[in-house]
Tab-separated table of C-alpha atoms (C1' of nucleotides) in Angstrom:
chain	number	residue	atom	x	y	z
Q	1	MET	CA	81.293	-34.646	-65.709
Q	2	SER	CA	78.618	-32.501	-64.155
Q	3	LEU	CA	75.760	-34.713	-65.298
Q	4	GLU	CA	77.023	-37.317	-62.854
Q	5	HIS	CA	76.961	-34.770	-60.066
Q	6	VAL	CA	73.490	-33.569	-60.920
Q	7	LEU	CA	72.330	-37.198	-60.842
Q	8	LEU	CA	73.985	-37.647	-57.445
Q	9	GLY	CA	72.118	-34.604	-56.209
Q	10	LEU	CA	68.806	-35.821	-57.580
Q	11	LEU	CA	69.373	-39.193	-55.919
Q	12	GLU	CA	68.788	-37.769	-52.459
Q	13	ARG	CA	66.054	-40.387	-52.553
Q	14	PRO	CA	66.317	-43.640	-54.575
Q	15	ALA	CA	64.966	-43.383	-58.114
Q	16	SER	CA	65.007	-45.178	-61.439
Q	17	GLY	CA	66.549	-43.807	-64.624
Q	18	TYR	CA	63.088	-43.099	-65.899
Q	19	ASP	CA	62.164	-41.173	-62.753
Q	20	LEU	CA	65.313	-39.097	-63.120
Q	21	GLY	CA	64.427	-38.374	-66.726
Q	22	ARG	CA	61.140	-36.902	-65.573
Q	23	GLU	CA	62.918	-34.865	-62.913
Q	24	PHE	CA	65.110	-33.327	-65.582
Q	25	GLU	CA	62.017	-32.140	-67.399
Q	26	GLU	CA	60.341	-30.873	-64.257
Q	27	THR	CA	62.416	-29.752	-61.313
Q	28	ALA	CA	65.826	-29.486	-62.981
Q	29	ALA	CA	64.802	-28.034	-66.358
Q	30	HIS	CA	65.954	-24.498	-65.575
Q	31	PHE	CA	69.545	-25.497	-64.936
Q	32	TRP	CA	70.160	-28.836	-66.646
Q	33	SER	CA	68.799	-31.203	-69.261
Q	34	ALA	CA	69.565	-34.756	-70.313
Q	35	HIS	CA	68.019	-37.440	-72.505
Q	36	LEU	CA	67.168	-40.864	-71.141
Q	37	SER	CA	69.632	-42.360	-73.600
Q	38	GLN	CA	72.373	-40.417	-71.850
Q	39	ILE	CA	71.062	-41.012	-68.339
Q	40	TYR	CA	70.922	-44.802	-68.538
Q	41	PRO	CA	74.568	-45.468	-69.488
Q	42	THR	CA	75.739	-42.737	-67.103
Q	43	LEU	CA	73.978	-44.410	-64.187
Q	44	GLY	CA	75.641	-47.669	-65.239
Q	45	ARG	CA	79.095	-46.076	-65.126
Q	46	MET	CA	78.368	-44.484	-61.768
Q	47	GLU	CA	77.407	-47.867	-60.362
Q	48	GLU	CA	80.702	-49.317	-61.620
Q	49	LYS	CA	82.542	-46.532	-59.837
Q	50	GLY	CA	80.759	-47.468	-56.621
Q	51	TRP	CA	78.812	-44.207	-56.317
Q	52	LEU	CA	75.481	-46.002	-56.694
Q	53	THR	CA	73.863	-49.370	-56.044
Q	54	SER	CA	70.763	-50.683	-57.776
Q	55	HIS	CA	68.041	-53.232	-57.296
Q	56	ALA	CA	65.107	-54.331	-59.457
Q	57	GLU	CA	61.565	-53.529	-58.434
Q	58	PRO	CA	58.332	-54.673	-60.069
Q	59	SER	CA	56.434	-51.878	-61.798
Q	60	ASP	CA	52.693	-51.273	-61.728
Q	61	ARG	CA	52.728	-51.254	-65.457
Q	62	GLY	CA	55.538	-51.953	-67.852
Q	63	PRO	CA	58.809	-53.748	-67.185
Q	64	ASP	CA	60.731	-53.900	-63.908
Q	65	ARG	CA	62.130	-50.657	-62.595
Q	66	LYS	CA	65.854	-50.500	-61.847
Q	67	VAL	CA	66.077	-48.346	-58.750
Q	68	TYR	CA	69.375	-46.637	-57.923
Q	69	SER	CA	70.538	-45.470	-54.512
Q	70	ARG	CA	73.459	-43.255	-53.611
Q	71	THR	CA	76.241	-44.979	-51.666
Q	72	SER	CA	78.316	-43.207	-49.025
Q	73	ASP	CA	81.020	-42.863	-51.690
Q	74	GLY	CA	78.474	-41.205	-53.947
Q	75	ARG	CA	77.390	-38.868	-51.188
Q	76	ARG	CA	81.042	-37.968	-50.532
Q	77	GLU	CA	81.613	-37.217	-54.218
Q	78	LEU	CA	78.550	-34.980	-54.250
Q	79	GLU	CA	79.847	-33.077	-51.246
Q	80	ARG	CA	83.226	-32.663	-52.845
Q	81	TRP	CA	81.532	-31.118	-55.870
Q	82	LEU	CA	79.266	-28.895	-53.814
Q	83	ARG	CA	82.106	-27.572	-51.677
Q	84	GLY	CA	84.338	-27.007	-54.690
Q	85	GLU	CA	84.540	-23.942	-56.888
Q	86	PRO	CA	81.356	-22.868	-58.650
Q	87	GLU	CA	81.539	-24.373	-62.109
Q	88	GLY	CA	81.309	-21.958	-64.981
Q	89	HIS	CA	79.822	-22.396	-68.369
Q	90	ALA	CA	81.454	-21.936	-71.724
Q	91	SER	CA	78.515	-19.946	-73.007
Q	92	ARG	CA	77.180	-21.032	-76.381
Q	93	VAL	CA	74.150	-18.928	-77.066
Q	94	ALA	CA	73.230	-19.540	-80.678
Q	95	TYR	CA	70.568	-16.831	-80.973
Q	96	LEU	CA	73.093	-14.191	-79.933
Q	97	GLY	CA	75.401	-15.523	-82.636
Q	98	GLN	CA	72.602	-15.090	-85.146
Q	99	LEU	CA	71.887	-11.580	-83.985
Q	100	PHE	CA	75.579	-10.685	-84.001
Q	101	PHE	CA	75.880	-11.542	-87.693
Q	102	LEU	CA	72.453	-10.305	-88.759
Q	103	GLY	CA	74.119	-7.013	-89.645
Q	104	GLN	CA	75.579	-8.757	-92.680
Q	105	LEU	CA	72.071	-9.146	-94.090
Q	106	ASP	CA	71.279	-5.435	-94.008
Q	107	ASP	CA	67.621	-6.236	-93.504
Q	108	LEU	CA	66.358	-4.701	-90.280
Q	109	ALA	CA	62.974	-6.372	-90.650
Q	110	GLU	CA	64.720	-9.695	-90.127
Q	111	THR	CA	66.423	-8.401	-86.987
Q	112	ARG	CA	63.084	-7.186	-85.743
Q	113	ARG	CA	61.419	-10.519	-86.400
Q	114	MET	CA	64.089	-12.293	-84.400
Q	115	LEU	CA	63.855	-9.938	-81.435
Q	116	VAL	CA	60.066	-10.185	-81.326
Q	117	GLU	CA	60.243	-13.973	-81.462
Q	118	LEU	CA	62.886	-14.085	-78.734
Q	119	ARG	CA	60.905	-11.753	-76.511
Q	120	GLU	CA	57.876	-13.971	-76.863
Q	121	ARG	CA	59.875	-17.024	-75.819
Q	122	PHE	CA	61.468	-15.281	-72.869
Q	123	ARG	CA	58.068	-14.047	-71.714
Q	124	GLU	CA	56.642	-17.542	-71.846
Q	125	ARG	CA	59.565	-18.963	-69.928
Q	126	LEU	CA	59.297	-16.160	-67.392
Q	127	ALA	CA	55.586	-16.740	-66.935
Q	128	ALA	CA	56.245	-20.442	-66.337
Q	129	LEU	CA	58.840	-19.658	-63.677
Q	130	GLU	CA	56.511	-17.162	-62.001
Q	131	GLU	CA	53.783	-19.773	-61.966
Q	132	ILE	CA	56.102	-22.251	-60.247
Q	133	GLU	CA	57.032	-19.688	-57.633
Q	134	ARG	CA	53.380	-18.839	-56.993
Q	135	GLY	CA	52.699	-22.538	-56.487
Q	136	TRP	CA	55.470	-22.847	-53.934
Q	137	ALA	CA	54.319	-19.754	-52.098
Q	138	ALA	CA	50.756	-21.082	-51.916
Q	139	GLU	CA	51.544	-24.589	-50.743
Q	140	ASP	CA	54.002	-23.732	-47.968
Q	141	ASP	CA	53.163	-21.029	-45.452
Q	142	ARG	CA	56.792	-20.870	-44.351
Q	143	PHE	CA	57.586	-19.266	-47.730
Q	144	PRO	CA	60.123	-17.814	-48.140
Q	145	ASP	CA	62.009	-17.037	-44.940
Q	146	ALA	CA	61.199	-20.156	-42.937
Q	147	LEU	CA	61.444	-22.750	-45.707
Q	148	PRO	CA	63.473	-25.873	-44.958
Q	149	SER	CA	66.976	-25.881	-46.383
Q	150	GLY	CA	66.177	-27.957	-49.492
Q	151	PRO	CA	63.234	-25.884	-50.777
Q	152	PHE	CA	65.056	-22.688	-49.836
Q	153	HIS	CA	67.935	-23.548	-52.149
Q	154	HIS	CA	65.496	-24.546	-54.865
Q	155	LEU	CA	63.925	-21.114	-54.511
Q	156	LEU	CA	67.296	-19.419	-54.901
Q	157	THR	CA	67.946	-21.164	-58.225
Q	158	LEU	CA	64.406	-20.460	-59.397
Q	159	ARG	CA	64.928	-16.784	-58.675
Q	160	ALA	CA	68.103	-16.814	-60.756
Q	161	GLY	CA	65.921	-17.822	-63.687
Q	162	LEU	CA	63.376	-15.145	-62.829
Q	163	TRP	CA	65.954	-12.354	-62.722
Q	164	VAL	CA	67.667	-13.458	-65.905
Q	165	HIS	CA	64.469	-13.849	-67.888
Q	166	ARG	CA	63.165	-10.505	-66.740
Q	167	ALA	CA	66.439	-9.020	-67.936
Q	168	ARG	CA	66.167	-10.781	-71.289
Q	169	VAL	CA	62.666	-9.487	-71.894
Q	170	ALA	CA	63.790	-5.977	-70.955
Q	171	TRP	CA	66.766	-6.326	-73.287
Q	172	CYS	CA	64.446	-7.234	-76.168
Q	173	ASP	CA	62.317	-4.167	-75.399
Q	174	GLU	CA	65.364	-1.938	-75.451
Q	175	ALA	CA	66.746	-3.510	-78.612
Q	176	LEU	CA	63.435	-3.058	-80.415
Q	177	GLU	CA	63.354	0.553	-79.347
Q	178	LEU	CA	66.870	1.166	-80.657
Q	179	LEU	CA	65.936	-0.636	-83.833
Q	180	ASP	CA	62.832	1.422	-84.465
Q	181	ARG	CA	64.742	4.625	-83.833
Q	182	ARG	CA	67.095	3.509	-86.606
Q	183	ALA	CA	64.286	2.574	-88.945
Q	184	ASP	CA	62.884	6.097	-88.535
Q	185	ARG	CA	66.030	7.752	-89.868
Q	186	GLY	CA	67.294	5.426	-92.605
Q	187	PRO	CA	64.547	3.873	-94.728
Q	188	ARG	CA	66.725	0.891	-95.741
Q	189	GLY	CA	65.308	-2.508	-94.759
Q	190	ARG	CA	62.351	-0.909	-93.027
Q	191	ASP	CA	59.742	-3.187	-91.503
Q	192	PRO	CA	56.308	-1.992	-92.659
Q	193	ASP	CA	54.651	-3.385	-89.498
Q	194	ALA	CA	57.086	-1.774	-87.123
Q	195	ALA	CA	54.805	1.084	-86.136
Q	196	THR	CA	51.658	-1.007	-85.784
Q	197	ASP	CA	53.020	-3.684	-83.470
Q	198	PRO	CA	50.589	-3.532	-80.538
Q	199	ASP	CA	52.964	-5.146	-78.098
Q	200	ASP	CA	55.772	-2.758	-77.645
Q	201	ALA	CA	55.655	-1.029	-74.288
Q	202	PRO	CA	58.846	-1.500	-72.282
Q	203	ASP	CA	58.424	-2.684	-68.711
Q	204	PRO	CA	58.673	0.459	-66.550
Q	205	ASP	CA	59.459	-1.564	-63.414
Q	206	PHE	CA	62.634	-3.030	-64.789
Q	207	ALA	CA	64.705	-0.320	-66.385
Q	208	PRO	CA	68.304	-0.332	-65.116
Q	209	GLU	CA	68.875	3.298	-65.988
Q	210	THR	CA	68.957	5.724	-68.901
Q	211	ASN	CA	68.938	4.108	-72.307
Q	212	PRO	CA	70.925	3.310	-74.262
Q	213	THR	CA	73.994	3.431	-72.060
Q	214	PRO	CA	73.320	1.864	-68.667
Q	215	GLY	CA	77.068	1.235	-68.413
Q	216	GLU	CA	77.841	4.818	-67.466
Q	217	ARG	CA	77.077	5.043	-63.784
Q	218	SER	CA	80.361	6.612	-62.729
P	1	MET	CA	76.178	-27.458	-86.109
P	2	SER	CA	76.178	-23.853	-84.976
P	3	LEU	CA	79.959	-23.614	-84.724
P	4	GLU	CA	80.048	-23.855	-88.509
P	5	HIS	CA	77.597	-20.988	-88.775
P	6	VAL	CA	79.483	-18.839	-86.327
P	7	LEU	CA	82.635	-19.451	-88.365
P	8	LEU	CA	80.768	-18.469	-91.528
P	9	GLY	CA	79.715	-15.257	-89.842
P	10	LEU	CA	83.219	-14.488	-88.639
P	11	LEU	CA	84.541	-15.091	-92.167
P	12	GLU	CA	82.986	-11.886	-93.474
P	13	ARG	CA	86.644	-11.218	-94.225
P	14	PRO	CA	89.184	-13.987	-95.001
P	15	ALA	CA	91.007	-15.330	-91.956
P	16	SER	CA	93.141	-18.253	-90.830
P	17	GLY	CA	92.103	-20.780	-88.205
P	18	TYR	CA	94.450	-19.113	-85.778
P	19	ASP	CA	92.886	-15.700	-86.436
P	20	LEU	CA	89.446	-17.154	-85.807
P	21	GLY	CA	90.653	-18.662	-82.557
P	22	ARG	CA	91.655	-15.205	-81.391
P	23	GLU	CA	88.290	-13.810	-82.481
P	24	PHE	CA	86.542	-16.373	-80.313
P	25	GLU	CA	88.474	-15.097	-77.328
P	26	GLU	CA	87.875	-11.468	-78.169
P	27	THR	CA	84.812	-10.408	-80.157
P	28	ALA	CA	82.760	-13.605	-79.880
P	29	ALA	CA	83.523	-14.599	-76.282
P	30	HIS	CA	80.176	-13.432	-74.906
P	31	PHE	CA	78.133	-15.744	-77.099
P	32	TRP	CA	80.414	-18.571	-78.246
P	33	SER	CA	83.681	-20.317	-77.543
P	34	ALA	CA	85.795	-22.907	-79.328
P	35	HIS	CA	89.274	-24.406	-79.047
P	36	LEU	CA	91.694	-24.312	-81.954
P	37	SER	CA	91.680	-28.108	-81.996
P	38	GLN	CA	87.981	-27.941	-82.795
P	39	ILE	CA	88.231	-25.042	-85.206
P	40	TYR	CA	90.863	-26.580	-87.491
P	41	PRO	CA	89.024	-29.819	-88.385
P	42	THR	CA	85.726	-27.921	-88.649
P	43	LEU	CA	87.194	-25.537	-91.216
P	44	GLY	CA	88.472	-28.588	-93.112
P	45	ARG	CA	84.986	-30.113	-93.233
P	46	MET	CA	83.467	-26.819	-94.308
P	47	GLU	CA	85.927	-26.601	-97.187
P	48	GLU	CA	84.948	-30.116	-98.288
P	49	LYS	CA	81.313	-29.040	-98.291
P	50	GLY	CA	82.216	-26.149	-100.569
P	51	TRP	CA	81.361	-23.423	-98.061
P	52	LEU	CA	84.967	-22.224	-97.915
P	53	THR	CA	88.098	-22.064	-100.038
P	54	SER	CA	91.627	-21.730	-98.726
P	55	HIS	CA	95.049	-20.642	-99.854
P	56	ALA	CA	98.449	-20.609	-98.156
P	57	GLU	CA	100.095	-17.327	-97.245
P	58	PRO	CA	103.571	-16.791	-95.835
P	59	SER	CA	103.598	-15.602	-92.243
P	60	ASP	CA	105.786	-12.884	-90.723
P	61	ARG	CA	106.860	-15.371	-88.146
P	62	GLY	CA	106.042	-19.024	-87.805
P	63	PRO	CA	104.739	-21.410	-90.457
P	64	ASP	CA	102.542	-20.546	-93.446
P	65	ARG	CA	99.053	-19.310	-92.670
P	66	LYS	CA	96.148	-21.146	-94.261
P	67	VAL	CA	93.672	-18.421	-95.082
P	68	TYR	CA	90.000	-19.332	-95.572
P	69	SER	CA	87.416	-17.378	-97.546
P	70	ARG	CA	83.666	-17.817	-97.670
P	71	THR	CA	82.280	-19.014	-101.005
P	72	SER	CA	78.890	-17.932	-102.339
P	73	ASP	CA	77.563	-21.285	-101.113
P	74	GLY	CA	78.933	-20.462	-97.657
P	75	ARG	CA	77.338	-17.056	-97.743
P	76	ARG	CA	74.015	-18.626	-98.750
P	77	GLU	CA	74.214	-21.126	-95.882
P	78	LEU	CA	74.892	-18.281	-93.449
P	79	GLU	CA	71.844	-16.414	-94.716
P	80	ARG	CA	69.694	-19.498	-94.399
P	81	TRP	CA	70.772	-19.783	-90.749
P	82	LEU	CA	70.264	-16.091	-90.049
P	83	ARG	CA	66.783	-16.035	-91.553
P	84	GLY	CA	65.784	-19.232	-89.767
P	85	GLU	CA	64.302	-19.613	-86.317
P	86	PRO	CA	66.335	-18.275	-83.416
P	87	GLU	CA	68.238	-21.243	-82.032
P	88	GLY	CA	67.715	-22.038	-78.396
P	89	HIS	CA	70.081	-23.467	-75.898
P	90	ALA	CA	69.688	-26.543	-73.742
P	91	SER	CA	70.784	-24.696	-70.654
P	92	ARG	CA	73.432	-26.453	-68.595
P	93	VAL	CA	74.399	-24.101	-65.853
P	94	ALA	CA	76.542	-26.082	-63.458
P	95	TYR	CA	76.728	-23.493	-60.697
P	96	LEU	CA	72.940	-23.430	-60.450
P	97	GLY	CA	73.030	-27.207	-60.123
P	98	GLN	CA	75.469	-26.844	-57.261
P	99	LEU	CA	73.330	-24.248	-55.550
P	100	PHE	CA	70.190	-26.318	-56.076
P	101	PHE	CA	71.677	-29.237	-54.148
P	102	LEU	CA	73.581	-27.221	-51.579
P	103	GLY	CA	70.564	-27.596	-49.308
P	104	GLN	CA	71.635	-31.194	-48.771
P	105	LEU	CA	74.754	-29.961	-46.991
P	106	ASP	CA	72.865	-27.972	-44.390
P	107	ASP	CA	75.757	-25.559	-44.162
P	108	LEU	CA	74.625	-22.048	-45.023
P	109	ALA	CA	78.195	-20.744	-44.830
P	110	GLU	CA	78.974	-22.843	-47.882
P	111	THR	CA	75.981	-21.403	-49.750
P	112	ARG	CA	77.124	-17.938	-48.804
P	113	ARG	CA	80.654	-18.578	-50.034
P	114	MET	CA	79.343	-19.724	-53.385
P	115	LEU	CA	77.050	-16.719	-53.838
P	116	VAL	CA	79.809	-14.268	-52.928
P	117	GLU	CA	82.194	-15.961	-55.354
P	118	LEU	CA	79.584	-15.948	-58.122
P	119	ARG	CA	78.771	-12.301	-57.548
P	120	GLU	CA	82.429	-11.434	-57.826
P	121	ARG	CA	82.702	-13.254	-61.148
P	122	PHE	CA	79.569	-11.672	-62.546
P	123	ARG	CA	80.761	-8.229	-61.498
P	124	GLU	CA	84.064	-8.741	-63.250
P	125	ARG	CA	82.381	-9.949	-66.397
P	126	LEU	CA	79.962	-7.029	-66.245
P	127	ALA	CA	82.787	-4.537	-65.803
P	128	ALA	CA	84.552	-6.017	-68.815
P	129	LEU	CA	81.427	-5.668	-70.957
P	130	GLU	CA	80.908	-2.094	-69.778
P	131	GLU	CA	84.495	-1.317	-70.664
P	132	ILE	CA	83.979	-2.673	-74.179
P	133	GLU	CA	80.863	-0.560	-74.613
P	134	ARG	CA	82.662	2.549	-73.391
P	135	GLY	CA	85.408	1.879	-75.937
P	136	TRP	CA	82.900	1.629	-78.759
P	137	ALA	CA	81.113	4.787	-77.674
P	138	ALA	CA	84.403	6.698	-77.573
P	139	GLU	CA	85.777	5.577	-80.916
P	140	ASP	CA	82.675	6.130	-83.024
P	141	ASP	CA	80.733	9.388	-82.762
P	142	ARG	CA	77.786	7.812	-84.535
P	143	PHE	CA	77.195	5.716	-81.385
P	144	PRO	CA	74.612	4.349	-80.901
P	145	ASP	CA	71.829	5.508	-83.234
P	146	ALA	CA	73.813	6.135	-86.394
P	147	LEU	CA	76.176	3.165	-86.226
P	148	PRO	CA	76.584	1.103	-89.388
P	149	SER	CA	74.590	-2.099	-89.479
P	150	GLY	CA	77.442	-4.422	-88.411
P	151	PRO	CA	78.517	-2.537	-85.276
P	152	PHE	CA	74.883	-1.869	-84.427
P	153	HIS	CA	74.155	-5.577	-84.243
P	154	HIS	CA	77.312	-6.142	-82.263
P	155	LEU	CA	76.052	-3.558	-79.802
P	156	LEU	CA	72.719	-5.349	-79.466
P	157	THR	CA	74.422	-8.605	-78.483
P	158	LEU	CA	76.766	-6.812	-76.134
P	159	ARG	CA	73.796	-5.246	-74.397
P	160	ALA	CA	72.243	-8.691	-73.949
P	161	GLY	CA	75.311	-9.580	-71.904
P	162	LEU	CA	75.071	-6.301	-69.985
P	163	TRP	CA	71.435	-6.834	-69.032
P	164	VAL	CA	71.933	-10.451	-68.066
P	165	HIS	CA	75.012	-9.815	-65.972
P	166	ARG	CA	73.399	-6.914	-64.186
P	167	ALA	CA	70.518	-9.251	-63.392
P	168	ARG	CA	72.879	-11.939	-62.134
P	169	VAL	CA	74.656	-9.548	-59.799
P	170	ALA	CA	71.304	-8.319	-58.503
P	171	TRP	CA	70.175	-11.905	-58.027
P	172	CYS	CA	73.263	-12.619	-55.908
P	173	ASP	CA	72.510	-9.549	-53.799
P	174	GLU	CA	68.963	-10.688	-53.235
P	175	ALA	CA	69.988	-14.262	-52.488
P	176	LEU	CA	72.550	-13.106	-49.934
P	177	GLU	CA	69.938	-10.949	-48.286
P	178	LEU	CA	67.491	-13.851	-48.038
P	179	LEU	CA	70.294	-16.003	-46.736
P	180	ASP	CA	71.299	-13.587	-44.020
P	181	ARG	CA	67.710	-13.175	-42.968
P	182	ARG	CA	67.632	-16.950	-42.480
P	183	ALA	CA	70.908	-17.018	-40.591
P	184	ASP	CA	69.461	-14.470	-38.182
P	185	ARG	CA	66.622	-16.740	-37.102
P	186	GLY	CA	68.110	-20.252	-37.121
P	187	PRO	CA	71.674	-20.426	-35.821
P	188	ARG	CA	72.425	-23.653	-37.698
P	189	GLY	CA	75.336	-23.412	-40.167
P	190	ARG	CA	75.789	-19.733	-39.452
P	191	ASP	CA	78.633	-17.931	-41.183
P	192	PRO	CA	80.616	-15.983	-38.567
P	193	ASP	CA	81.728	-13.421	-41.172
P	194	ALA	CA	78.259	-12.778	-42.511
P	195	ALA	CA	77.758	-9.519	-40.656
P	196	THR	CA	81.214	-8.108	-41.315
P	197	ASP	CA	81.263	-8.581	-45.084
P	198	PRO	CA	81.999	-5.038	-46.312
P	199	ASP	CA	80.612	-5.673	-49.769
P	200	ASP	CA	76.955	-6.220	-49.323
P	201	ALA	CA	74.919	-3.256	-50.482
P	202	PRO	CA	72.372	-4.200	-53.133
P	203	ASP	CA	72.347	-2.056	-56.253
P	204	PRO	CA	69.520	0.458	-55.808
P	205	ASP	CA	69.319	1.168	-59.529
P	206	PHE	CA	68.424	-2.352	-60.471
P	207	ALA	CA	65.718	-3.644	-58.201
P	208	PRO	CA	62.793	-5.071	-60.198
P	209	GLU	CA	60.304	-4.583	-57.377
P	210	THR	CA	59.535	-5.672	-53.838
P	211	ASN	CA	61.604	-8.553	-52.596
P	212	PRO	CA	61.320	-11.452	-52.430
P	213	THR	CA	58.484	-11.904	-54.888
P	214	PRO	CA	58.934	-9.773	-58.014
P	215	GLY	CA	56.693	-12.268	-59.786
P	216	GLU	CA	53.506	-10.811	-58.301
P	217	ARG	CA	52.711	-7.778	-60.396
P	218	SER	CA	49.103	-8.609	-61.134
I	1	DT	C1'	119.047	-19.248	-73.703
I	2	DC	C1'	114.542	-19.498	-72.711
I	3	DC	C1'	109.805	-18.007	-73.062
I	4	DA	C1'	105.848	-16.165	-75.464
I	5	DA	C1'	103.381	-15.684	-79.522
I	6	DC	C1'	102.698	-17.443	-84.088
I	7	DA	C1'	100.895	-21.365	-86.704
I	8	DT	C1'	98.848	-26.021	-87.872
I	9	DG	C1'	97.393	-30.020	-86.956
I	10	DT	C1'	96.239	-35.306	-84.973
I	11	DA	C1'	94.614	-38.611	-81.415
I	12	DA	C1'	92.170	-40.088	-77.645
I	13	DT	C1'	88.487	-39.453	-74.856
I	14	DT	C1'	84.285	-37.599	-73.117
I	15	DT	C1'	79.841	-35.767	-73.687
I	16	DG	C1'	75.554	-35.235	-75.953
I	17	DT	C1'	71.932	-36.210	-79.674
I	18	DT	C1'	69.165	-38.910	-82.704
I	19	DA	C1'	67.568	-43.083	-84.205
I	20	DC	C1'	66.478	-47.703	-83.303
I	21	DA	C1'	64.603	-51.739	-80.619
I	22	DT	C1'	61.457	-53.969	-77.341
I	23	DG	C1'	57.535	-54.768	-74.720
I	24	DA	C1'	53.602	-54.154	-70.958
I	25	DT	C1'	49.432	-51.649	-69.349
I	26	DT	C1'	45.661	-48.393	-69.337
I	27	DG	C1'	42.166	-45.515	-71.040
I	28	DA	C1'	39.606	-43.465	-75.172
D	1	DT	C1'	42.340	-51.077	-81.639
D	2	DC	C1'	45.107	-47.259	-81.102
D	3	DA	C1'	47.745	-43.937	-78.660
D	4	DA	C1'	49.974	-42.597	-74.463
D	5	DT	C1'	52.676	-43.633	-70.567
D	6	DC	C1'	55.689	-46.683	-68.329
D	7	DA	C1'	60.257	-48.806	-68.613
D	8	DT	C1'	65.080	-50.051	-70.256
D	9	DG	C1'	68.359	-50.057	-73.136
D	10	DT	C1'	71.888	-50.061	-77.674
D	11	DA	C1'	74.062	-47.979	-81.775
D	12	DA	C1'	75.549	-44.520	-84.605
D	13	DC	C1'	76.835	-40.166	-84.947
D	14	DA	C1'	78.088	-35.380	-83.765
D	15	DA	C1'	80.348	-32.127	-80.859
D	16	DA	C1'	83.705	-30.690	-77.550
D	17	DT	C1'	87.773	-31.224	-74.495
D	18	DT	C1'	92.370	-32.562	-73.395
D	19	DA	C1'	96.608	-34.179	-74.563
D	20	DC	C1'	100.083	-34.726	-77.855
D	21	DA	C1'	103.248	-33.279	-81.724
D	22	DT	C1'	105.986	-29.947	-84.432
D	23	DG	C1'	108.397	-25.989	-85.734
D	24	DT	C1'	109.643	-20.588	-86.323
D	25	DT	C1'	110.653	-15.926	-84.839
D	26	DG	C1'	111.580	-12.177	-81.767
D	27	DG	C1'	112.415	-10.181	-77.478
D	28	DA	C1'	114.034	-10.326	-72.343
DNA sequence: TCCAACATGTAATTTGTTACATGATTGA
DNA sequence: TCAATCATGTAACAAATTACATGTTGGA
């Protein structure tokens, strides 16, 4: 299970289940997520396997904290995972499933609505990632070439998110353009607001090549 | 459950569980995946709900096929899903988790190996998507602006994969460049093959802007 | 004769989500 | 006093993977 490995990675320093839950929302959100109700029993199982030890610590407020530390076995397991093959993802992207079948509705306004909504979400996510990167750049003058190894690798994963979200926004722009070109020829399912949308300029800095067939570079 | 909705979408025409399994590997692979052992019981549950009906049909070879058809209730449920909010994804991208923690190894050669391996995978996936698009363009002279609604939406989702995979390849290029710049200053964990890798030119057609901070466009 | 593709399923297990349960402390 | 944050968990359910089980047909 990869959750166990992500927890091992996060436990570079000792932390409680609750702490780790917060880390999933903050630092790890762009590549993993987990609920506390999954984290707690998982930590328990990892302790049974000998990858972690725990001790109780009084809390400033609220009940005792149960603080976990990685054992040398845990560290070894993490290394094994890190040195192994990159783990893929059986992609399950529900919004693409929706879009794929939206042709069965024969209502282009609905397709348009979905693309506009998606673009808005991707833009927000992108802006959040850019903000994080700006923060890192401002608070460490070694950014980016002289960063310590940990932060440097964090930057690499952050930039994966940046590239992908930029691409998603650009894809939405392209798709909306294709869609509006269609709406101009066949009147069926036409969105009355299509022409008045104020927010439709594609990003000129991020066009892979001639639309609509960037595949043909041979 | 979105699997049920994807199955409803795929059942535009009647099909057996086995057929649908093949469709997941072929047409739907870039946005969803499912094993036959998940598909069969799911179809059963959907029939109980009244979204599908089934009848047996003799097969050319092998046992009888159990062919499912969408009912009007099933069609209505599909529409409800399609007209609803775009469904997000709790992203769990294991390879980014690996990369994120690879800093704890302090072995840049290992980071390099992973990025090169990832880039290779993304390139292959990208080439496969480009090949599919080329096939569609060749077999339908209405491509892309005059395609019927179904194929048009299929094209939109395909192009999502194209954009994202292009971005992933470009991200790997950038990451390797940053990495090699690091290796040049600090000798620690240096990959002896880094300089002789023949396969390292970044794609000039797909650079968002100045590296390494495409976020700063203000 | 053996393997691949066709065809359908069940069982066991793992993984992930949602709902429930409890209780302390701090600030508005 | 009320809500938010801290803090840990269990239970029920849903979803997904892996392993098991069975049997046919056609081609190398």
